[in-house]
PDB file of C-alpha atoms and ligand atoms in Angstrom:
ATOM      1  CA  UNK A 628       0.000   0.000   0.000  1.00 71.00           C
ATOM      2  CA  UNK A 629       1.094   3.478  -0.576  1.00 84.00           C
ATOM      3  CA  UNK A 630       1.723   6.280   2.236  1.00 91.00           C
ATOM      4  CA  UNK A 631      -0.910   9.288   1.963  1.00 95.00           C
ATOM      5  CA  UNK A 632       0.540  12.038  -0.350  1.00 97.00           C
ATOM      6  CA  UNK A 633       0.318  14.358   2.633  1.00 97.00           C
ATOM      7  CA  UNK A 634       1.540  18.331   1.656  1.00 98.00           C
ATOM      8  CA  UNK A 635       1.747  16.424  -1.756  1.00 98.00           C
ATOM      9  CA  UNK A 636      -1.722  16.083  -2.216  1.00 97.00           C
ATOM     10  CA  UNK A 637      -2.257  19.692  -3.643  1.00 98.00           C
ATOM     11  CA  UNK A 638       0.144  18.724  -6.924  1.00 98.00           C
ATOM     12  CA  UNK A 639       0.849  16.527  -9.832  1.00 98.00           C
ATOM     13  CA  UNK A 640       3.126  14.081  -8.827  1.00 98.00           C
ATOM     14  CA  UNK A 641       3.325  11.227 -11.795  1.00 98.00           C
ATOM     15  CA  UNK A 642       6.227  12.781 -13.374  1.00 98.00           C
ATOM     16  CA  UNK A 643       9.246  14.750 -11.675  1.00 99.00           C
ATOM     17  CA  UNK A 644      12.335  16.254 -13.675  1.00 99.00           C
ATOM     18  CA  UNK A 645      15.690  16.773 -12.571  1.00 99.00           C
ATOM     19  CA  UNK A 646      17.688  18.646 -14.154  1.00 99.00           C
ATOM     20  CA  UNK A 647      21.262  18.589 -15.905  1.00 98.00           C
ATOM     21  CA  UNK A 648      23.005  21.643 -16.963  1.00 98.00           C
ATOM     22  CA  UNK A 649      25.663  19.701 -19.095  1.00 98.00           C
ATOM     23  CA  UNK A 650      22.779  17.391 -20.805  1.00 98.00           C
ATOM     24  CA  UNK A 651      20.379  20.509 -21.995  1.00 98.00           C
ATOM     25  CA  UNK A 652      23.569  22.381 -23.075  1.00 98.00           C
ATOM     26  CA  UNK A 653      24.920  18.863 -25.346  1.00 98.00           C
ATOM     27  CA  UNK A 654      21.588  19.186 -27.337  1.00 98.00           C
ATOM     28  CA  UNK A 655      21.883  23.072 -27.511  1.00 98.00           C
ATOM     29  CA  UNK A 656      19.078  23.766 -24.879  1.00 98.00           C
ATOM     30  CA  UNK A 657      19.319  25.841 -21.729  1.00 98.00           C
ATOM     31  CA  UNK A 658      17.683  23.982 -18.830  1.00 99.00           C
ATOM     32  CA  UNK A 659      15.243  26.772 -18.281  1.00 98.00           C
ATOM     33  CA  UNK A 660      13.833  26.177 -22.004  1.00 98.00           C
ATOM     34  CA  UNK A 661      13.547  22.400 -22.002  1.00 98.00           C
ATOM     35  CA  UNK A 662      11.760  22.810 -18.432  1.00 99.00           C
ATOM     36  CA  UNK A 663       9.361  24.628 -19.878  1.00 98.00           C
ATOM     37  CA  UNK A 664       8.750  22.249 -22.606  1.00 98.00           C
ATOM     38  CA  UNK A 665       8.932  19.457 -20.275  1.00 98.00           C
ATOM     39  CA  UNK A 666       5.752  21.176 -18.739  1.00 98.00           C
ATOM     40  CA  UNK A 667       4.020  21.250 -21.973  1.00 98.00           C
ATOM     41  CA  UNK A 668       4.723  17.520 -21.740  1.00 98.00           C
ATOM     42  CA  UNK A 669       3.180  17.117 -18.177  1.00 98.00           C
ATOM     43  CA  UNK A 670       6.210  16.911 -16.127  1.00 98.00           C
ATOM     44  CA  UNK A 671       4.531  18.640 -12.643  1.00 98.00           C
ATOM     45  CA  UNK A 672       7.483  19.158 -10.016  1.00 99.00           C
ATOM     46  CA  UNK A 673      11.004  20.115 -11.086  1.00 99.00           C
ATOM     47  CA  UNK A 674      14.745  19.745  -8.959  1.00 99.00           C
ATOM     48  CA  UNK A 675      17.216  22.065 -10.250  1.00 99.00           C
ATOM     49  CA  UNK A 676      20.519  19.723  -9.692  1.00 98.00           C
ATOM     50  CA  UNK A 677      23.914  20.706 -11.068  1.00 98.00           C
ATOM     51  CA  UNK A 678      27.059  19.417  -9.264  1.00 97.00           C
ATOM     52  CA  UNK A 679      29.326  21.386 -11.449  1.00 97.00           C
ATOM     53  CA  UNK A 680      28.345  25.381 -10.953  1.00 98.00           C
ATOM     54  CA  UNK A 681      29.695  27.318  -7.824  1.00 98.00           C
ATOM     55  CA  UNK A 682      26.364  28.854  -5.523  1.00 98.00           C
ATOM     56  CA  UNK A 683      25.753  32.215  -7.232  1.00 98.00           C
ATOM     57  CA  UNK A 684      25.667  30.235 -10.662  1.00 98.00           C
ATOM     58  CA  UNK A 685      23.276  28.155  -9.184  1.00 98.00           C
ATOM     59  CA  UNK A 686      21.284  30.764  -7.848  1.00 98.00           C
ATOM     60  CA  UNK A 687      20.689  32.509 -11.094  1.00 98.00           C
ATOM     61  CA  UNK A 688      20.153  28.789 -12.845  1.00 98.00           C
ATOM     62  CA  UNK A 689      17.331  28.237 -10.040  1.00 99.00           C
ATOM     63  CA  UNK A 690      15.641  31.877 -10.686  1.00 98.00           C
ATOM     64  CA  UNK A 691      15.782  31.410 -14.528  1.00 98.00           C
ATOM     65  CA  UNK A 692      13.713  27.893 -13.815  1.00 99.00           C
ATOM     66  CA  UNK A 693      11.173  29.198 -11.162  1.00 98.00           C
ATOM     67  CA  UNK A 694      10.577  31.783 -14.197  1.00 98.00           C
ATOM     68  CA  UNK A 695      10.540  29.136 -16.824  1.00 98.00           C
ATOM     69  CA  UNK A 696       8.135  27.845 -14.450  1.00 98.00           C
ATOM     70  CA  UNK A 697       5.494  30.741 -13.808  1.00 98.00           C
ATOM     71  CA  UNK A 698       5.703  31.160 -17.566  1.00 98.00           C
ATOM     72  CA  UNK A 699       4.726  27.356 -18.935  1.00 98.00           C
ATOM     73  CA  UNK A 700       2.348  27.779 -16.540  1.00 98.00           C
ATOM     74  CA  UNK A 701       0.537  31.003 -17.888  1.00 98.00           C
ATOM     75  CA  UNK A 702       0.808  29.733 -21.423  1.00 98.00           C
ATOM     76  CA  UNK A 703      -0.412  26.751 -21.176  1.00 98.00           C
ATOM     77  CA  UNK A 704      -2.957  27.439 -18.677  1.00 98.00           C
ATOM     78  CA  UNK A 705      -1.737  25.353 -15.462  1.00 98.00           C
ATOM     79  CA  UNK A 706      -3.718  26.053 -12.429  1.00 98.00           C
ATOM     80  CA  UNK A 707      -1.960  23.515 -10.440  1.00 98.00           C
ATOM     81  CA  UNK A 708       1.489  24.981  -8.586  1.00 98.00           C
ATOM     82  CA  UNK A 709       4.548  23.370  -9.800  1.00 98.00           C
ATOM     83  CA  UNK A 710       7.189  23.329  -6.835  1.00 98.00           C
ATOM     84  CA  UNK A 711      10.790  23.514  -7.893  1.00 99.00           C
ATOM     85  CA  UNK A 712      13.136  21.635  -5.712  1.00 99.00           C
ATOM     86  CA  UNK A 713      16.898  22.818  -5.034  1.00 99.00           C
ATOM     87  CA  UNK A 714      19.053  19.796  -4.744  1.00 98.00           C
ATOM     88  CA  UNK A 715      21.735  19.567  -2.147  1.00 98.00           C
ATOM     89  CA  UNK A 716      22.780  23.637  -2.013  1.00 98.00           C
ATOM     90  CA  UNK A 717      20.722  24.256   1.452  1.00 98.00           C
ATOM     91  CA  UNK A 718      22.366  27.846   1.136  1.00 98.00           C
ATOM     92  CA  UNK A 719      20.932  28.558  -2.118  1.00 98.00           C
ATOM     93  CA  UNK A 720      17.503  27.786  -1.106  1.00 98.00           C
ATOM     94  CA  UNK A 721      17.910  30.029   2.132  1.00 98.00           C
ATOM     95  CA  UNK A 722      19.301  32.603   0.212  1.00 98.00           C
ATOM     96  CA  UNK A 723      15.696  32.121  -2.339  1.00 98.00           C
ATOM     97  CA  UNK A 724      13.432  31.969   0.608  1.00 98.00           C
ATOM     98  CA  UNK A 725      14.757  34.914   2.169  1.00 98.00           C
ATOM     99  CA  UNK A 726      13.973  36.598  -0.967  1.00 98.00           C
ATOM    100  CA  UNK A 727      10.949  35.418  -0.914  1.00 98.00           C
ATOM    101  CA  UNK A 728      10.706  33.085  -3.710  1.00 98.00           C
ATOM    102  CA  UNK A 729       9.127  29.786  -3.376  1.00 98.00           C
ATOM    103  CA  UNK A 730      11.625  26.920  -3.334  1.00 98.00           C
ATOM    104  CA  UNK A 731      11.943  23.092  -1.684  1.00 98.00           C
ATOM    105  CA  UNK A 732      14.677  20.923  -1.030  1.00 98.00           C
ATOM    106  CA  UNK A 733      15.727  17.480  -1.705  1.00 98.00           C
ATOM    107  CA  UNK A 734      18.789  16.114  -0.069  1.00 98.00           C
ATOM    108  CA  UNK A 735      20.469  12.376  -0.249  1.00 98.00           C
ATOM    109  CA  UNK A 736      21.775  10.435   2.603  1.00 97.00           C
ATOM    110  CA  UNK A 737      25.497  11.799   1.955  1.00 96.00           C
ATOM    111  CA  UNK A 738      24.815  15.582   2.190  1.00 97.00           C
ATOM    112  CA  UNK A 739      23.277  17.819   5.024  1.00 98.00           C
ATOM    113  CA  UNK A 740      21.202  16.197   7.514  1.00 98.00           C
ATOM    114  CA  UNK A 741      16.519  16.209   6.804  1.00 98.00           C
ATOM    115  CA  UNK A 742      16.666  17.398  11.097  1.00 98.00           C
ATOM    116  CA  UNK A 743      19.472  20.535   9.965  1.00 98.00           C
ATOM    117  CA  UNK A 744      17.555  21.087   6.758  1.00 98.00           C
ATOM    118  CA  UNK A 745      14.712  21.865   8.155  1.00 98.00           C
ATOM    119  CA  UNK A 746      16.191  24.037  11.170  1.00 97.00           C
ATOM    120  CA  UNK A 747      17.733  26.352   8.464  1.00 98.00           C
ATOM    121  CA  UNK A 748      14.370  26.749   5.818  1.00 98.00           C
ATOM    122  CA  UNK A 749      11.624  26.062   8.213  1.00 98.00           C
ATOM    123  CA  UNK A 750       8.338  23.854   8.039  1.00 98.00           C
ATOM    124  CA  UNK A 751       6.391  25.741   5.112  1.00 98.00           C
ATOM    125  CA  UNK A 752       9.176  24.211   1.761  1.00 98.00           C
ATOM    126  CA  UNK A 753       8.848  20.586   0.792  1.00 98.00           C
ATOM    127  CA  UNK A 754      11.871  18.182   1.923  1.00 98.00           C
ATOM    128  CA  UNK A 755      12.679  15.686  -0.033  1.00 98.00           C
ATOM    129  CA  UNK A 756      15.398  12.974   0.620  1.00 98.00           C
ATOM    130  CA  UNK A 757      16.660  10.072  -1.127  1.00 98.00           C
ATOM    131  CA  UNK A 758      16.433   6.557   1.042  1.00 97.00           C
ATOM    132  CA  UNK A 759      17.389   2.997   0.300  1.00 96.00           C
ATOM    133  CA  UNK A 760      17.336   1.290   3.484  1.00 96.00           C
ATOM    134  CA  UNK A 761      15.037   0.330   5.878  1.00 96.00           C
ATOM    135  CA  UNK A 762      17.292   2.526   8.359  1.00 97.00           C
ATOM    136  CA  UNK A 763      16.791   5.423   5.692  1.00 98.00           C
ATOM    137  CA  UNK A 764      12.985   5.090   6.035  1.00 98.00           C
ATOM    138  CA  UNK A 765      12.400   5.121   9.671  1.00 97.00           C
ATOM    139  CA  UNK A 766      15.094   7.941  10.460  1.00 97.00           C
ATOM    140  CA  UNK A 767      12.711  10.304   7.279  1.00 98.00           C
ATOM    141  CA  UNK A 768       9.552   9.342   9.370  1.00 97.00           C
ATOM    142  CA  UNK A 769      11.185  10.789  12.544  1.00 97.00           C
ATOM    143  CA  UNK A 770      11.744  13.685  10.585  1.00 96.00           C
ATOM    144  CA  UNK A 771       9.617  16.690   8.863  1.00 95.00           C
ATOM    145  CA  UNK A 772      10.401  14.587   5.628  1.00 98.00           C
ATOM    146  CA  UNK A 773       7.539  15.038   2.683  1.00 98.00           C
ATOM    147  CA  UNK A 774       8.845  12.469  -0.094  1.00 98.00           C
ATOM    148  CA  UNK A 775      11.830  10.310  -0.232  1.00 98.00           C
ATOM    149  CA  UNK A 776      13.800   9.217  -3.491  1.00 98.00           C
ATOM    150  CA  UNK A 777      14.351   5.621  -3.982  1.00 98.00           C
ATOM    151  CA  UNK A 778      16.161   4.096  -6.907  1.00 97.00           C
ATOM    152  CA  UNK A 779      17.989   3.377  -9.089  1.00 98.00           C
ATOM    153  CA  UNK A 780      15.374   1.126 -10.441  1.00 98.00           C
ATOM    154  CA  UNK A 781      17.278   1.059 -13.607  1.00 98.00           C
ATOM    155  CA  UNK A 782      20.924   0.948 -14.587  1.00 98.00           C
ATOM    156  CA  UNK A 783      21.735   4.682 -14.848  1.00 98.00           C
ATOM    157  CA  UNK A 784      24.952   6.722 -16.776  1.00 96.00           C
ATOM    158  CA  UNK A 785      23.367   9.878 -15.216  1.00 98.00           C
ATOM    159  CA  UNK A 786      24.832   9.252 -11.614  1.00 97.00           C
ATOM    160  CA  UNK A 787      27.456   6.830 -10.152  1.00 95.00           C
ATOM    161  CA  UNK A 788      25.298   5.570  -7.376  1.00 94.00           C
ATOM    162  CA  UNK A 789      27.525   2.587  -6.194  1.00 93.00           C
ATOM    163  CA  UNK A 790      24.458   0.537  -5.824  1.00 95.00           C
ATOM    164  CA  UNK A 791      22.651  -2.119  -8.157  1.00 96.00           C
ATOM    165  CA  UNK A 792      19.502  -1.742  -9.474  1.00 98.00           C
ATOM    166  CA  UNK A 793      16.797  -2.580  -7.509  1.00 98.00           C
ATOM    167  CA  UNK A 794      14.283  -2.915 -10.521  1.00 98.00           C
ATOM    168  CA  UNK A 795      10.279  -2.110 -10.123  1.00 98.00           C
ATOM    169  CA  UNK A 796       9.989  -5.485  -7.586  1.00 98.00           C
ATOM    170  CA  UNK A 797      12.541  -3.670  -5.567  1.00 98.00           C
ATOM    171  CA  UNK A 798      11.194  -0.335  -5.285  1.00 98.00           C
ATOM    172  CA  UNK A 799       7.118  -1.841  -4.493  1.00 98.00           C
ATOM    173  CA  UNK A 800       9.132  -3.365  -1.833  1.00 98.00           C
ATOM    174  CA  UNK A 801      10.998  -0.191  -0.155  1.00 98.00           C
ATOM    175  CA  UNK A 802       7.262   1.584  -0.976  1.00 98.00           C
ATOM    176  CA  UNK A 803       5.426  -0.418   0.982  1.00 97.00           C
ATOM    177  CA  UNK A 804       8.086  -0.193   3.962  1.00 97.00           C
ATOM    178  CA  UNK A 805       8.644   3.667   3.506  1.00 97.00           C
ATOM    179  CA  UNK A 806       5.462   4.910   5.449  1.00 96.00           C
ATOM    180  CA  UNK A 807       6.382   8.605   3.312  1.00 98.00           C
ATOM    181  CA  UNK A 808       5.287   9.511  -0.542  1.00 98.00           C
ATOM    182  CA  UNK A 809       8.288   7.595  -2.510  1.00 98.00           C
ATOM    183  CA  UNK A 810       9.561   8.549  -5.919  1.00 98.00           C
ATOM    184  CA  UNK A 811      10.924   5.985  -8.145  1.00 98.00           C
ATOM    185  CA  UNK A 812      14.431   6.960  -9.882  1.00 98.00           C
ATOM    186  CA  UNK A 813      17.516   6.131 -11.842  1.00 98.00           C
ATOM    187  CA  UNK A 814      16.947   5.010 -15.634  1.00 98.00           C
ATOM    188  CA  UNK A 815      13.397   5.872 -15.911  1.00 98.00           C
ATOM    189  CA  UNK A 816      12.634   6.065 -20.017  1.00 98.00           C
ATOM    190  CA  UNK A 817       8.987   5.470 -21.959  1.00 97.00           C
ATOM    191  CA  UNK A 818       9.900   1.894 -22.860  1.00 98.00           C
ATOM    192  CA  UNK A 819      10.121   0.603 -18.727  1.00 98.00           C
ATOM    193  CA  UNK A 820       8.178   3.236 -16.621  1.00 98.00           C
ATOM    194  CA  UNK A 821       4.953   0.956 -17.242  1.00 98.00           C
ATOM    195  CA  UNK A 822       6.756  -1.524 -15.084  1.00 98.00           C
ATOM    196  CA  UNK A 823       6.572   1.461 -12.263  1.00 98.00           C
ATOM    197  CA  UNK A 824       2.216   1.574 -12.666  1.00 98.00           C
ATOM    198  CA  UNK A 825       0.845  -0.149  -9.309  1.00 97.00           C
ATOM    199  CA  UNK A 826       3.837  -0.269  -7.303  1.00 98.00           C
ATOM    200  CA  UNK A 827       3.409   2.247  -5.073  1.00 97.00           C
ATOM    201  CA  UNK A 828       5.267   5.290  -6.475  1.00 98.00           C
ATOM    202  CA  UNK A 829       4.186   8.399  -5.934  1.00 98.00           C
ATOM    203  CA  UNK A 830       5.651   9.393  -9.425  1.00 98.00           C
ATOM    204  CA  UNK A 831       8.335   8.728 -11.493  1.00 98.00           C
ATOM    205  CA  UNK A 832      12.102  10.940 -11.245  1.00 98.00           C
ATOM    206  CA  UNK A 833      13.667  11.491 -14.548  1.00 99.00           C
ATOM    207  CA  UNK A 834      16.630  12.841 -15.593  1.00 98.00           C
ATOM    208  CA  UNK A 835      18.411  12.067 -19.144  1.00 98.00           C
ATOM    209  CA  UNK A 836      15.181  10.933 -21.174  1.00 98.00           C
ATOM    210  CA  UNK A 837      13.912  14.307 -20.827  1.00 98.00           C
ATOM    211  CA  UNK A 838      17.115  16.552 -20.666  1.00 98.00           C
ATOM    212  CA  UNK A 839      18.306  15.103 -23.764  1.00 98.00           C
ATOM    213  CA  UNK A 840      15.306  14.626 -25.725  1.00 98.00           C
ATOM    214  CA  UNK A 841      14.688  16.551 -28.674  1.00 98.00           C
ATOM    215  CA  UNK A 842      11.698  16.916 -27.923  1.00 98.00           C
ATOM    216  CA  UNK A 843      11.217  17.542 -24.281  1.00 98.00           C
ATOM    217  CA  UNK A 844       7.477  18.178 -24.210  1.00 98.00           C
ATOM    218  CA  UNK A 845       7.219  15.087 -26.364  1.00 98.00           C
ATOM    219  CA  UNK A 846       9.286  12.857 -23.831  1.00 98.00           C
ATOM    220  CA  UNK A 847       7.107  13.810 -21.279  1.00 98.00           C
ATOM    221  CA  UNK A 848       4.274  12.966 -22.588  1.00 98.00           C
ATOM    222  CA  UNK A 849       4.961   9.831 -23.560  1.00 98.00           C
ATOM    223  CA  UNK A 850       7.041   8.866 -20.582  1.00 98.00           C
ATOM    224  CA  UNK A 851       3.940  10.117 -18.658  1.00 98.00           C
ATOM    225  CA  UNK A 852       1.554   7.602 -20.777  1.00 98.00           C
ATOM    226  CA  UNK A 853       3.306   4.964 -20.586  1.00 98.00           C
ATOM    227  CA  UNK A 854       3.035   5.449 -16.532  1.00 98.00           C
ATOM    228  CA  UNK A 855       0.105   6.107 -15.909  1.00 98.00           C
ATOM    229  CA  UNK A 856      -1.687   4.344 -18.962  1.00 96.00           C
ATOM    230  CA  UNK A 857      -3.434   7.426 -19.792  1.00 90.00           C
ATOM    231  CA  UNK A 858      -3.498   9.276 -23.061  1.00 79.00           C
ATOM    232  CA  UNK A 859      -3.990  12.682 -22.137  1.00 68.00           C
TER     233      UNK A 859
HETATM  234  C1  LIG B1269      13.930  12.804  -6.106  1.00 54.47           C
HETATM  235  C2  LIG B1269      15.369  12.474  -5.968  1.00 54.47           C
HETATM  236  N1  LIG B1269      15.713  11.265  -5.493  1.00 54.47           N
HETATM  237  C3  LIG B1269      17.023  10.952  -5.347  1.00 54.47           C
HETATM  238  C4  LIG B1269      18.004  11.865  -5.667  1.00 54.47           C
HETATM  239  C5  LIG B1269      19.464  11.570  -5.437  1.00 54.47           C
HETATM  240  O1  LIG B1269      19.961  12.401  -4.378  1.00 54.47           O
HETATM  241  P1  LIG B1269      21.434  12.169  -3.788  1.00 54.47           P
HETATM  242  O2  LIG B1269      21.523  10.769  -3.334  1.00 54.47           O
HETATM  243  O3  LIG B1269      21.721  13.223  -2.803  1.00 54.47           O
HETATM  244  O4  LIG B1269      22.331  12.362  -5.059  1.00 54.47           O
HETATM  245  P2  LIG B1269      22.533  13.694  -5.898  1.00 54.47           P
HETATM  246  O5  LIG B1269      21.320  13.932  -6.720  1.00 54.47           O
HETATM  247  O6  LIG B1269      22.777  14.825  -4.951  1.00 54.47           O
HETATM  248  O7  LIG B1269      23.727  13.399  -6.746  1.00 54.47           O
HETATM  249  C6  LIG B1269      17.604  13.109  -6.161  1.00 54.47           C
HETATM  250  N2  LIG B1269      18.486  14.056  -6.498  1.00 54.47           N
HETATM  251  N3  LIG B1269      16.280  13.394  -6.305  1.00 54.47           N
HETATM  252  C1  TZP B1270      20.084  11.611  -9.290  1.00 54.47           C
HETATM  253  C2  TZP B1270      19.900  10.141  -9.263  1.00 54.47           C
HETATM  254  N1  TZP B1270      19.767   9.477  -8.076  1.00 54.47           N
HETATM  255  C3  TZP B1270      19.604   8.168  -8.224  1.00 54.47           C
HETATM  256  S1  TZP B1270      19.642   7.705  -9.855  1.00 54.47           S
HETATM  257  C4  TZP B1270      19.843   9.317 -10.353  1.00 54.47           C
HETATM  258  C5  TZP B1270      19.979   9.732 -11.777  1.00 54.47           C
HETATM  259  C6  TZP B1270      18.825   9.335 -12.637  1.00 54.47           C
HETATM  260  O1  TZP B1270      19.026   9.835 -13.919  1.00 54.47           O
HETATM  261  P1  TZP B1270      18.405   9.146 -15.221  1.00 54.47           P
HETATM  262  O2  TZP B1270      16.938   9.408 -15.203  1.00 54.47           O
HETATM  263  O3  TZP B1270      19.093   9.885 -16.349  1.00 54.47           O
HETATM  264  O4  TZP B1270      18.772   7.705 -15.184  1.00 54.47           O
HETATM  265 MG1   MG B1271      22.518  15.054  -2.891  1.00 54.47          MG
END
């Protein structure tokens, strides 16, 4: 059985992009731009991840995508928010919220603790962490967690995770124990995320299939479909 969606509840969750600087810029995209056409495509929460920028770099990246946001949102007539996620830079985000602009944070098991998170952006953003133990699970239910990100499901180039796949068997498994909204990722493409339908997920993560697409809007659509079974 899956956990409640809790704060999730108010937003699309099927499909979630992460970004990649490197991967928009290799098919001569920014990432704001093939955000925005991943929205046309469905995609309905965002992470802005780059490991490579310094902080003010990745402060300007996250502004241009909350715009990119706001704006695929007017034009194509979304009523339904569409939070944007900063991974791992917990100073960035600070530095956002203090500015008043509406950002969430995911962090993994290797970076700043969910507890510290939270002390330094409050309770109102989302807080995401990535979890693939047991361990992982019940600490992020002690804590003001809101979603946890559990993979790789698939073989992935995207990220050097040091683990094996745990494949769609693996993740209805760590679901079912996580007791907190779970995200399937890691090698997430149309031709597998049906194998992801009924297990639990409370959406799919992707990263390369849409960053790299030539088509972004197109990606997510069908990456979407083949999900949920839908045709929209
Ligand atoms: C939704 C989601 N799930 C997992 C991850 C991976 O986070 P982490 O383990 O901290 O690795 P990096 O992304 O920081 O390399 C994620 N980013 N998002
Ligand atoms: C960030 C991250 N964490 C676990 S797998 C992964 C990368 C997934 O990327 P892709 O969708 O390109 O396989
Ligand atoms: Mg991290």
């Amino acid at each position: 059985m899956s956990a409640p969606l809790g704060r999730l509840s108010e937003y699309s969750t099927d499909l979630y992009l992460v970004t990649d600087t490197a991967m928009a810029e290799s098919v001569g995209r920014t990432v704001a731009d093939t955000v925005a056409q991943a929205i046309a495509g469905g995609v309905g929460i965002v992470q802005v991840r780059d490991k490579h920028i310094d902080d003010a770099g990745f402060e300007k990246l996250t502004v241009s995508v909350l715009d990119a946001v706001q704006q695929a949102r007017e034009e194509h007539g979304i009523q339904t928010e569409i939070p944007v996620f900063v991974n791992d830079r917990v100073d960035v985000a600070a530095r956002l919220l203090e500015q008043g602009r509406k950002v969430h944070v995911h962090v993994g098991q290797g970076d700043m603790s969910a507890d510290d998170v939270r002390q330094r952006i409050g309770a109102e953003p989302l807080l995401g962490v990535s979890a693939q133990e047991p361990e992982h699970f019940e600490r992020a239910r002690s804590q003001e967690v809101d979603l946890l990100g559990i993979g790789p499901v698939y073989a992935t180039q995207t990220k050097e995770t040091g683990r094996s796949a745990i494949g769609p068997d693996g993740f209805r498994k760590r679901a079912e124990m996580a007791g907190l909204p779970a995200f399937a990722i890691g090698g997430i493409k149309d031709h597998n995320a049906a194998a992801l339908r009924g297990t639990g997920a409370a959406g799919i993560c992707v990263v390369s299939a849409i960053m790299t697409a030539p088509d972004p809007a197109a990606a997510a659509r069908s990456i979407l479909q083949a999900y949920t079974g839908e045709n929209s």
